[in-house]
Tab-separated table of C-alpha atoms in Angstrom:
chain	number	residue	atom	x	y	z
A	1	MET	CA	55.040	62.101	122.297
A	2	ALA	CA	57.195	62.365	119.178
A	3	SER	CA	55.562	63.659	116.008
A	4	HIS	CA	54.945	61.329	113.086
A	5	GLY	CA	57.442	63.285	110.952
A	6	ALA	CA	60.314	62.801	113.409
A	7	ARG	CA	61.087	59.309	112.100
A	8	GLY	CA	62.673	58.259	108.844
A	9	ARG	CA	61.460	55.488	106.537
A	10	GLY	CA	63.106	52.846	108.660
A	11	GLY	CA	61.730	54.245	111.906
A	12	GLY	CA	65.068	55.769	112.899
A	13	ARG	CA	66.556	59.262	112.596
A	14	PRO	CA	65.568	61.081	109.386
A	15	THR	CA	68.431	61.183	106.885
A	16	LEU	CA	69.792	63.955	104.687
A	17	GLU	CA	68.557	61.995	101.660
A	18	GLU	CA	64.993	61.894	103.047
A	19	VAL	CA	65.056	65.652	103.599
A	20	ALA	CA	66.253	66.130	100.025
A	21	ALA	CA	63.480	63.873	98.661
A	22	ARG	CA	60.813	65.677	100.681
A	23	ALA	CA	62.063	69.106	99.512
A	24	GLY	CA	62.513	67.963	95.902
A	25	VAL	CA	66.179	68.976	95.754
A	26	GLY	CA	69.583	67.317	95.743
A	27	ARG	CA	71.514	66.183	98.799
A	28	GLY	CA	74.162	68.861	98.260
A	29	THR	CA	71.523	71.601	98.263
A	30	VAL	CA	70.232	70.411	101.633
A	31	SER	CA	73.780	70.445	102.978
A	32	ARG	CA	74.304	74.028	101.793
A	33	VAL	CA	71.069	75.207	103.428
A	34	ILE	CA	71.920	73.518	106.716
A	35	ASN	CA	75.389	75.082	106.712
A	36	GLY	CA	74.102	78.569	105.959
A	37	SER	CA	75.527	78.950	102.465
A	38	PRO	CA	74.318	82.090	100.648
A	39	ARG	CA	74.381	80.219	97.322
A	40	VAL	CA	70.787	78.992	97.630
A	41	SER	CA	67.641	80.777	96.435
A	42	ASP	CA	65.056	81.916	98.981
A	43	VAL	CA	62.450	79.543	97.511
A	44	THR	CA	64.756	76.540	97.738
A	45	ARG	CA	65.866	77.482	101.246
A	46	ALA	CA	62.239	77.705	102.379
A	47	ALA	CA	61.451	74.274	100.875
A	48	VAL	CA	64.423	72.642	102.600
A	49	GLU	CA	63.678	74.304	105.946
A	50	ALA	CA	60.055	73.123	105.715
A	51	ALA	CA	61.206	69.542	105.034
A	52	VAL	CA	63.680	69.696	107.934
A	53	ALA	CA	60.911	70.881	110.277
A	54	GLU	CA	58.393	68.309	109.030
A	55	LEU	CA	60.766	65.365	109.345
A	56	GLY	CA	62.432	66.594	112.522
A	57	TYR	CA	65.864	66.226	110.935
A	58	VAL	CA	68.855	67.031	113.174
A	59	PRO	CA	72.323	67.126	111.520
A	60	ASN	CA	74.635	64.670	113.215
A	61	THR	CA	77.920	66.343	112.316
A	62	ALA	CA	79.849	64.760	115.177
A	63	ALA	CA	78.972	61.225	114.095
A	64	ARG	CA	79.725	62.016	110.475
A	65	ALA	CA	83.119	63.462	111.309
A	66	LEU	CA	83.981	60.555	113.620
A	67	ALA	CA	83.105	58.011	110.950
A	68	ALA	CA	85.374	59.768	108.484
A	69	ASN	CA	88.152	60.254	111.051
A	70	ARG	CA	87.622	63.993	110.688
A	71	THR	CA	86.955	66.880	113.060
A	72	ASP	CA	85.363	69.197	110.461
A	73	ALA	CA	87.502	72.022	111.867
A	74	ILE	CA	90.244	74.174	110.340
A	75	ALA	CA	92.616	76.307	112.428
A	76	LEU	CA	93.804	79.714	111.243
A	77	VAL	CA	97.015	80.131	113.229
A	78	VAL	CA	98.600	83.569	113.608
A	79	PRO	CA	102.085	83.536	115.204
A	80	GLU	CA	101.693	87.185	116.242
A	81	SER	CA	100.227	89.081	119.181
A	82	GLU	CA	96.528	89.929	119.195
A	83	THR	CA	97.527	93.611	119.247
A	84	ARG	CA	99.323	93.345	115.915
A	85	PHE	CA	96.570	91.195	114.420
A	86	PHE	CA	93.893	93.821	115.046
A	87	ALA	CA	96.152	96.775	114.125
A	88	GLU	CA	97.138	95.639	110.628
A	89	PRO	CA	94.597	95.503	107.779
A	90	TYR	CA	96.496	92.595	106.186
A	91	PHE	CA	95.152	90.183	108.789
A	92	SER	CA	91.525	91.323	108.629
A	93	ASP	CA	91.577	91.083	104.818
A	94	MET	CA	93.078	87.597	105.020
A	95	LEU	CA	90.448	86.519	107.560
A	96	ARG	CA	87.699	87.909	105.305
A	97	GLY	CA	88.924	85.852	102.358
A	98	VAL	CA	89.277	82.694	104.426
A	99	GLY	CA	85.843	83.177	105.991
A	100	ALA	CA	84.180	83.689	102.613
A	101	ALA	CA	85.753	80.519	101.215
A	102	ILE	CA	84.925	78.326	104.192
A	103	SER	CA	81.309	79.502	104.432
A	104	ASP	CA	80.328	77.132	101.607
A	105	THR	CA	81.724	74.100	103.429
A	106	GLU	CA	80.795	72.171	106.538
A	107	MET	CA	84.044	73.177	108.241
A	108	GLN	CA	84.331	75.280	111.384
A	109	LEU	CA	87.076	77.916	111.496
A	110	LEU	CA	89.134	78.378	114.662
A	111	LEU	CA	91.292	81.489	115.097
A	112	ILE	CA	94.363	80.743	117.227
A	113	PHE	CA	97.119	83.168	118.273
A	114	ALA	CA	100.576	81.728	118.833
A	115	GLY	CA	102.829	84.725	119.352
A	116	SER	CA	104.490	83.608	122.582
A	117	ASP	CA	106.354	80.450	123.633
A	118	ARG	CA	103.518	79.559	125.981
A	119	GLU	CA	100.911	79.942	123.237
A	120	ARG	CA	102.988	77.863	120.830
A	121	GLN	CA	103.316	75.052	123.376
A	122	ARG	CA	99.583	75.115	124.044
A	123	LEU	CA	98.982	74.991	120.294
A	124	ALA	CA	101.396	72.066	119.903
A	125	ASP	CA	99.491	70.074	122.526
A	126	TYR	CA	96.175	70.951	120.888
A	127	LEU	CA	97.295	69.929	117.404
A	128	ALA	CA	99.006	66.755	118.642
A	129	ALA	CA	95.572	65.599	119.817
A	130	HIS	CA	94.387	65.932	116.171
A	131	ARG	CA	91.542	68.281	117.024
A	132	VAL	CA	91.615	69.939	113.600
A	133	ASP	CA	91.764	68.564	110.074
A	134	GLY	CA	94.171	71.183	108.781
A	135	VAL	CA	95.946	74.442	109.508
A	136	LEU	CA	96.277	77.775	107.733
A	137	LEU	CA	99.403	79.567	108.929
A	138	VAL	CA	99.809	83.294	108.260
A	139	SER	CA	102.676	85.739	108.890
A	140	VAL	CA	105.372	83.074	109.018
A	141	HIS	CA	108.906	84.051	110.071
A	142	ALA	CA	112.035	82.234	108.903
A	143	ASP	CA	112.782	80.707	112.314
A	144	ASP	CA	109.177	79.866	113.195
A	145	PRO	CA	108.990	76.264	114.524
A	146	LEU	CA	105.292	75.853	113.695
A	147	PRO	CA	105.605	74.717	110.041
A	148	ASP	CA	108.065	71.960	110.939
A	149	MET	CA	105.856	70.902	113.830
A	150	LEU	CA	102.883	70.571	111.472
A	151	ALA	CA	105.006	68.474	109.108
A	152	ARG	CA	106.048	66.157	111.947
A	153	LEU	CA	102.424	65.723	113.028
A	154	GLU	CA	101.462	65.086	109.381
A	155	ILE	CA	98.706	67.688	109.639
A	156	PRO	CA	97.720	69.201	106.263
A	157	ALA	CA	98.866	72.822	106.199
A	158	VAL	CA	99.038	75.822	103.880
A	159	ILE	CA	101.035	78.939	104.698
A	160	SER	CA	100.648	82.515	103.488
A	161	GLY	CA	104.015	83.019	101.886
A	162	PRO	CA	107.002	80.670	101.890
A	163	ARG	CA	109.718	80.852	104.545
A	164	SER	CA	112.392	80.685	101.837
A	165	ALA	CA	112.922	79.751	98.205
A	166	GLU	CA	113.166	76.106	99.383
A	167	GLU	CA	109.759	76.001	101.075
A	168	THR	CA	108.417	72.451	101.464
A	169	LEU	CA	104.848	73.269	102.543
A	170	THR	CA	102.113	74.434	100.190
A	171	SER	CA	102.044	78.238	100.172
A	172	VAL	CA	100.066	81.114	98.686
A	173	ASP	CA	101.687	84.510	98.280
A	174	SER	CA	101.620	87.667	96.202
A	175	ASP	CA	104.444	88.648	93.858
A	176	ASN	CA	106.493	90.594	96.408
A	177	TYR	CA	109.446	91.001	94.066
A	178	GLY	CA	107.337	92.204	91.158
A	179	GLY	CA	105.283	94.515	93.375
A	180	ALA	CA	108.414	96.224	94.694
A	181	ARG	CA	109.709	96.659	91.146
A	182	GLN	CA	106.417	98.266	90.145
A	183	ALA	CA	106.698	100.742	93.019
A	184	VAL	CA	110.273	101.761	92.247
A	185	GLU	CA	109.756	101.918	88.492
A	186	HIS	CA	106.807	104.226	89.117
A	187	LEU	CA	108.947	106.534	91.240
A	188	VAL	CA	111.743	106.524	88.660
A	189	GLY	CA	109.178	107.368	86.000
A	190	ARG	CA	108.092	110.338	88.115
A	191	GLY	CA	111.627	111.695	87.893
A	192	ARG	CA	112.723	110.684	91.418
A	193	ARG	CA	116.420	109.955	91.744
A	194	ARG	CA	117.148	109.427	95.449
A	195	ILE	CA	114.714	106.663	96.359
A	196	ALA	CA	114.865	105.122	99.830
A	197	HIS	CA	113.273	101.934	101.096
A	198	ILE	CA	111.823	101.098	104.518
A	199	THR	CA	111.720	97.314	104.762
A	200	GLY	CA	109.397	94.969	106.568
A	201	ARG	CA	110.688	92.427	109.063
A	202	LEU	CA	113.601	90.832	107.280
A	203	ASP	CA	113.002	87.419	108.850
A	204	VAL	CA	109.906	87.316	106.586
A	205	TYR	CA	110.741	86.039	103.102
A	206	GLY	CA	108.234	88.357	101.459
A	207	ALA	CA	110.003	91.383	102.948
A	208	GLN	CA	113.328	90.084	101.624
A	209	ARG	CA	111.834	89.758	98.145
A	210	ARG	CA	110.595	93.354	98.285
A	211	VAL	CA	114.140	94.470	99.031
A	212	ASP	CA	115.361	92.415	96.040
A	213	GLY	CA	112.790	94.030	93.777
A	214	TYR	CA	113.732	97.500	95.025
A	215	ARG	CA	117.441	96.898	94.405
A	216	ASP	CA	116.990	95.393	90.941
A	217	ALA	CA	114.628	98.151	89.778
A	218	LEU	CA	117.148	100.816	90.796
A	219	ARG	CA	120.006	98.938	89.141
A	220	ASP	CA	118.057	98.523	85.906
A	221	ALA	CA	117.281	102.256	85.930
A	222	GLY	CA	120.987	103.031	86.198
A	223	HIS	CA	120.825	104.344	89.766
A	224	PRO	CA	123.810	103.612	92.015
A	225	GLU	CA	123.243	101.183	94.877
A	226	ASP	CA	123.470	102.666	98.354
A	227	ASP	CA	122.785	100.466	101.369
A	228	LEU	CA	122.374	103.600	103.477
A	229	MET	CA	119.169	104.287	101.522
A	230	ILE	CA	117.641	101.129	103.038
A	231	GLU	CA	116.372	101.154	106.622
A	232	ALA	CA	114.920	98.154	108.430
A	233	GLY	CA	111.332	98.403	109.601
A	234	ASP	CA	108.882	95.925	111.087
A	235	PHE	CA	105.629	96.611	109.177
A	236	SER	CA	104.403	98.834	112.050
A	237	GLU	CA	103.558	102.539	112.075
A	238	GLU	CA	106.070	103.346	114.799
A	239	GLY	CA	108.707	101.364	112.935
A	240	GLY	CA	108.001	103.439	109.845
A	241	ARG	CA	108.349	106.664	111.808
A	242	ARG	CA	111.705	105.624	113.290
A	243	ALA	CA	113.058	104.348	109.979
A	244	MET	CA	112.044	107.523	108.150
A	245	ALA	CA	113.737	109.713	110.740
A	246	ALA	CA	116.941	107.671	110.400
A	247	LEU	CA	116.865	107.923	106.608
A	248	LEU	CA	116.377	111.692	106.696
A	249	GLU	CA	119.308	112.032	109.061
A	250	ARG	CA	121.593	110.092	106.695
A	251	HIS	CA	120.145	111.349	103.408
A	252	PRO	CA	118.364	114.688	103.875
A	253	ASP	CA	118.296	115.043	100.073
A	254	LEU	CA	116.170	111.921	99.438
A	255	ASP	CA	113.172	112.606	97.212
A	256	ALA	CA	111.152	109.360	97.377
A	257	VAL	CA	110.393	106.496	99.746
A	258	PHE	CA	109.025	103.026	99.074
A	259	ALA	CA	107.598	101.571	102.309
A	260	ALA	CA	107.029	97.837	102.729
A	261	SER	CA	103.454	98.331	103.985
A	262	ASP	CA	100.777	101.002	104.131
A	263	VAL	CA	101.004	101.011	107.925
A	264	THR	CA	104.742	101.663	107.653
A	265	ALA	CA	104.088	104.409	105.103
A	266	ALA	CA	101.699	106.083	107.564
A	267	GLY	CA	104.524	106.261	110.110
A	268	ALA	CA	106.922	107.576	107.477
A	269	ARG	CA	104.444	110.311	106.579
A	270	HIS	CA	104.413	111.537	110.192
A	271	ALA	CA	108.221	111.716	110.263
A	272	LEU	CA	108.336	113.552	106.928
A	273	ARG	CA	105.847	116.138	108.118
A	274	ASP	CA	107.686	116.554	111.413
A	275	ALA	CA	110.777	117.344	109.303
A	276	GLY	CA	108.861	119.904	107.235
A	277	ARG	CA	108.815	117.789	104.049
A	278	ARG	CA	105.809	118.045	101.750
A	279	ILE	CA	104.287	114.954	100.133
A	280	PRO	CA	104.672	114.575	97.178
A	281	GLU	CA	106.317	117.923	96.336
A	282	ASP	CA	109.476	117.247	98.340
A	283	VAL	CA	109.257	113.498	98.906
A	284	ALA	CA	107.083	111.030	96.997
A	285	LEU	CA	105.710	108.164	99.077
A	286	VAL	CA	104.557	104.676	98.012
A	287	GLY	CA	103.211	101.934	100.270
A	288	TYR	CA	102.297	98.269	99.928
A	289	ASP	CA	98.971	96.391	100.440
A	290	ASP	CA	96.497	99.005	99.120
A	291	SER	CA	94.584	98.827	102.392
A	292	ALA	CA	91.919	101.240	103.653
A	293	ILE	CA	94.782	103.190	105.229
A	294	ALA	CA	96.106	104.030	101.759
A	295	ARG	CA	92.766	105.374	100.573
A	296	HIS	CA	92.160	107.484	103.673
A	297	MET	CA	95.651	108.917	104.100
A	298	ASP	CA	96.292	112.620	103.439
A	299	PRO	CA	97.370	112.761	100.683
A	300	PRO	CA	95.921	109.435	99.445
A	301	LEU	CA	98.727	106.904	99.222
A	302	THR	CA	100.000	105.277	96.052
A	303	SER	CA	100.272	101.615	96.973
A	304	VAL	CA	100.953	98.147	95.586
A	305	ARG	CA	97.761	96.130	95.764
A	306	GLN	CA	98.191	92.521	96.704
A	307	PRO	CA	95.043	90.362	96.467
A	308	ILE	CA	94.908	89.435	100.147
A	309	GLU	CA	91.309	88.195	100.199
A	310	GLU	CA	91.977	86.074	97.114
A	311	MET	CA	95.058	84.682	98.865
A	312	GLY	CA	92.829	83.604	101.752
A	313	ARG	CA	90.366	81.912	99.407
A	314	ARG	CA	93.120	80.094	97.542
A	315	MET	CA	94.631	78.921	100.830
A	316	ILE	CA	91.312	77.353	101.855
A	317	ASP	CA	90.894	75.651	98.464
A	318	LEU	CA	94.374	74.139	98.635
A	319	LEU	CA	94.007	73.105	102.266
A	320	LEU	CA	90.680	71.355	101.706
A	321	ALA	CA	92.239	69.485	98.793
A	322	GLU	CA	95.041	68.313	101.083
A	323	VAL	CA	92.571	67.321	103.807
A	324	ALA	CA	90.620	65.231	101.295
A	325	ASP	CA	93.812	63.567	100.025
A	326	ARG	CA	94.061	60.278	101.909
A	327	ARG	CA	97.459	59.288	100.547
A	328	PRO	CA	100.412	58.919	102.935
A	329	ALA	CA	102.116	62.188	103.875
A	330	ALA	CA	105.253	61.309	101.883
A	331	SER	CA	103.172	60.952	98.711
A	332	ARG	CA	101.296	64.213	99.312
A	333	GLU	CA	104.603	66.103	99.580
A	334	LEU	CA	105.206	65.516	95.879
A	335	ASP	CA	102.160	67.652	95.051
A	336	ARG	CA	102.974	70.612	97.306
A	337	ARG	CA	102.452	73.876	95.453
A	338	GLN	CA	103.832	77.410	95.655
A	339	VAL	CA	101.108	79.734	94.343
A	340	VAL	CA	102.078	83.335	93.541
A	341	LEU	CA	99.361	85.883	92.697
A	342	ALA	CA	99.956	89.048	90.677
A	343	THR	CA	100.128	92.529	92.225
A	344	GLU	CA	98.982	95.877	90.846
A	345	LEU	CA	100.189	99.428	91.459
A	346	VAL	CA	97.362	101.799	92.419
A	347	GLU	CA	98.436	105.392	91.748
A	348	ARG	CA	97.256	108.202	94.020
A	349	THR	CA	98.485	111.693	94.828
A	350	SER	CA	101.252	110.787	97.321
A	351	SER	CA	103.633	110.164	94.419
């Protein structure tokens, strides 16, 4: 037999408002407790949990979402392989920021990999069925079809870094150009004159901007441009090793390297040591991201810090605002934003 407390005032299911009244708190506080938010005191949490137990309240999230034409789910889509996702600190830092921001909401977060044609087709079918309210898209390449697909489906989306200077979707990025300038200006200030650059994947706009910053910083310092001092990488450790070996073969007299990521810099370090070069005595080395790799490298790596976790939080804030915006898609496009966060050079003994 059901307990007396399992019915609301009208004899039906207890409501969120009745739980709030019984606990002596606001409706929003009850919602935060039910969704596990850490922003509630222990005393308040205990009062709400006691009211929930006494009334027999059961959150009906499915009904609430259906009534609002919502799924209460956000997809974090990574158009990369799982291997790369778990190998690069950038992705774990991004996921940490996104997770922290979404923990105070009633949304569920789905992590979806879409690195292959088959995975992208499966994702297209899933999104076409409108099973999520919005999408966060990270590590976007210039020819990636996913952003245009999201636009066609009129699914709210935010991407981590624009595909080009003409990006039409809302994006959040760090100042790739300014960060690269900081790195090169630091090396110039250390008296380095033959500064090479190992790029990231050049179908990523952020990697292109780092090349632009590298070039302009050298030009402003009065150093001659030399395309042979630039070697394409792919943000991976093995790519950094290969690129460094190629640079040493062409320019054995180089005295500094700016790598487009800390992972790439780790590969470059291996190649430098294999060639008998000391860091920083013979060759100064600077990375990008300021990940745990930078702090634990021998010697510790000077690196450009980009606020990756903050990028993840800002992406969630912007996406939830788009999800809540009920205007037609054409009207929402007028408010699309390109957010760029500042970077900071963290100096260590590698340079």
